[in-house]
Amino acid sequence: MYLSRRSFLTTAFVATVYSTLWSIDPAKAKITAGSKKEDKKLLLKMVRTLYPHDRFPEGPYLRTTEDVINKGNASPEKAVMLQEGIEQLKSANFANLNSKKSTEYLANMGRTEFFEHVRGTSTVTLYNDKEVWKLLGYEGYSFDQGG
């Protein structure tokens, strides 16, 4: 029987989560993925790699990363997906890849659920940030200005 590395890591993570939660009251149990500082840094780098703008300050990227984490923890299933994606980035040493290599890595990652979650959330959150609007010269919604 062939056991891929991904299957092994997924099974090990799920087993760890369930064994940890076994002694906790299920009504109070909550899985929080991406709460570690190094996890946030990895996701921040992923968002910056997906949407590279030299003139954007750190603020919009940090807010976007927080939104990726918050939405990724909306349900236990999403939290597992987010944590597995973070573990995948760690195993690829994503934090130490240069810009070109990190872009190639994300391109090869494919359309995984994790990738789509980060990409989709980042697209909406980053470009809906009012600080980004000012940098891009967007004046905002035209409806309230009569347009």
PDB file of N, CA and C in Angstrom, residues 32-46 58 62 65-66 69 83 86-87 89-90 95:
ATOM      1  N   THR A  32      -7.942  26.637  15.851  1.00  0.00           N
ATOM      2  CA  THR A  32      -7.523  27.928  15.321  1.00  0.00           C
ATOM      3  C   THR A  32      -6.231  27.733  14.548  1.00  0.00           C
ATOM      4  N   ALA A  33      -6.358  27.742  13.244  1.00  0.00           N
ATOM      5  CA  ALA A  33      -5.187  27.585  12.382  1.00  0.00           C
ATOM      6  C   ALA A  33      -4.609  28.958  12.068  1.00  0.00           C
ATOM      7  N   GLY A  34      -3.308  29.020  11.881  1.00  0.00           N
ATOM      8  CA  GLY A  34      -2.660  30.254  11.469  1.00  0.00           C
ATOM      9  C   GLY A  34      -2.463  31.265  12.578  1.00  0.00           C
ATOM     10  N   SER A  35      -2.568  30.831  13.819  1.00  0.00           N
ATOM     11  CA  SER A  35      -2.455  31.775  14.928  1.00  0.00           C
ATOM     12  C   SER A  35      -1.004  32.015  15.363  1.00  0.00           C
ATOM     13  N   LYS A  36      -0.102  31.156  14.953  1.00  0.00           N
ATOM     14  CA  LYS A  36       1.306  31.339  15.314  1.00  0.00           C
ATOM     15  C   LYS A  36       1.929  32.443  14.460  1.00  0.00           C
ATOM     16  N   LYS A  37       2.896  33.124  15.041  1.00  0.00           N
ATOM     17  CA  LYS A  37       3.556  34.230  14.346  1.00  0.00           C
ATOM     18  C   LYS A  37       4.195  33.777  13.029  1.00  0.00           C
ATOM     19  N   GLU A  38       4.859  32.621  13.045  1.00  0.00           N
ATOM     20  CA  GLU A  38       5.511  32.137  11.816  1.00  0.00           C
ATOM     21  C   GLU A  38       4.494  31.730  10.751  1.00  0.00           C
ATOM     22  N   ASP A  39       3.315  31.259  11.187  1.00  0.00           N
ATOM     23  CA  ASP A  39       2.260  30.925  10.231  1.00  0.00           C
ATOM     24  C   ASP A  39       1.740  32.183   9.540  1.00  0.00           C
ATOM     25  N   LYS A  40       1.566  33.240  10.328  1.00  0.00           N
ATOM     26  CA  LYS A  40       1.104  34.513   9.765  1.00  0.00           C
ATOM     27  C   LYS A  40       2.124  35.071   8.775  1.00  0.00           C
ATOM     28  N   LYS A  41       3.408  34.922   9.108  1.00  0.00           N
ATOM     29  CA  LYS A  41       4.462  35.401   8.202  1.00  0.00           C
ATOM     30  C   LYS A  41       4.433  34.641   6.879  1.00  0.00           C
ATOM     31  N   LEU A  42       4.215  33.331   6.957  1.00  0.00           N
ATOM     32  CA  LEU A  42       4.130  32.522   5.735  1.00  0.00           C
ATOM     33  C   LEU A  42       2.951  32.963   4.868  1.00  0.00           C
ATOM     34  N   LEU A  43       1.795  33.149   5.497  1.00  0.00           N
ATOM     35  CA  LEU A  43       0.615  33.570   4.740  1.00  0.00           C
ATOM     36  C   LEU A  43       0.793  34.979   4.188  1.00  0.00           C
ATOM     37  N   LEU A  44       1.437  35.853   4.953  1.00  0.00           N
ATOM     38  CA  LEU A  44       1.717  37.207   4.485  1.00  0.00           C
ATOM     39  C   LEU A  44       2.607  37.158   3.242  1.00  0.00           C
ATOM     40  N   LYS A  45       3.626  36.314   3.281  1.00  0.00           N
ATOM     41  CA  LYS A  45       4.504  36.171   2.117  1.00  0.00           C
ATOM     42  C   LYS A  45       3.730  35.611   0.928  1.00  0.00           C
ATOM     43  N   MET A  46       2.835  34.666   1.180  1.00  0.00           N
ATOM     44  CA  MET A  46       2.034  34.097   0.090  1.00  0.00           C
ATOM     45  C   MET A  46       1.158  35.176  -0.540  1.00  0.00           C
ATOM     46  N   GLU A  58       2.818  47.779   4.297  1.00  0.00           N
ATOM     47  CA  GLU A  58       2.561  46.496   4.975  1.00  0.00           C
ATOM     48  C   GLU A  58       1.115  46.367   5.461  1.00  0.00           C
ATOM     49  N   LEU A  62      -1.194  43.010   5.823  1.00  0.00           N
ATOM     50  CA  LEU A  62      -1.454  42.439   7.143  1.00  0.00           C
ATOM     51  C   LEU A  62      -2.950  42.235   7.371  1.00  0.00           C
ATOM     52  N   THR A  65      -4.055  39.273   5.318  1.00  0.00           N
ATOM     53  CA  THR A  65      -3.619  38.022   5.940  1.00  0.00           C
ATOM     54  C   THR A  65      -4.518  37.661   7.119  1.00  0.00           C
ATOM     55  N   GLU A  66      -4.865  38.634   7.930  1.00  0.00           N
ATOM     56  CA  GLU A  66      -5.766  38.388   9.057  1.00  0.00           C
ATOM     57  C   GLU A  66      -7.125  37.888   8.567  1.00  0.00           C
ATOM     58  N   ILE A  69      -6.916  34.277   7.548  1.00  0.00           N
ATOM     59  CA  ILE A  69      -6.910  33.422   8.738  1.00  0.00           C
ATOM     60  C   ILE A  69      -8.309  33.346   9.352  1.00  0.00           C
ATOM     61  N   GLN A  83      -4.638  24.826   8.017  1.00  0.00           N
ATOM     62  CA  GLN A  83      -3.443  24.322   8.696  1.00  0.00           C
ATOM     63  C   GLN A  83      -2.645  23.391   7.791  1.00  0.00           C
ATOM     64  N   ILE A  86      -0.705  25.568   5.407  1.00  0.00           N
ATOM     65  CA  ILE A  86       0.437  26.187   6.089  1.00  0.00           C
ATOM     66  C   ILE A  86       1.558  25.168   6.262  1.00  0.00           C
ATOM     67  N   GLU A  87       1.193  23.953   6.642  1.00  0.00           N
ATOM     68  CA  GLU A  87       2.205  22.889   6.790  1.00  0.00           C
ATOM     69  C   GLU A  87       2.884  22.585   5.461  1.00  0.00           C
ATOM     70  N   LEU A  89       3.366  24.764   3.049  1.00  0.00           N
ATOM     71  CA  LEU A  89       4.306  25.865   2.816  1.00  0.00           C
ATOM     72  C   LEU A  89       5.572  25.681   3.644  1.00  0.00           C
ATOM     73  N   LYS A  90       5.410  25.251   4.882  1.00  0.00           N
ATOM     74  CA  LYS A  90       6.572  25.018   5.749  1.00  0.00           C
ATOM     75  C   LYS A  90       7.463  23.915   5.192  1.00  0.00           C
ATOM     76  N   ALA A  95       9.215  30.143   3.236  1.00  0.00           N
ATOM     77  CA  ALA A  95       9.677  31.375   3.868  1.00  0.00           C
ATOM     78  C   ALA A  95      11.040  31.821   3.338  1.00  0.00           C
TER      79      ALA A  95
END
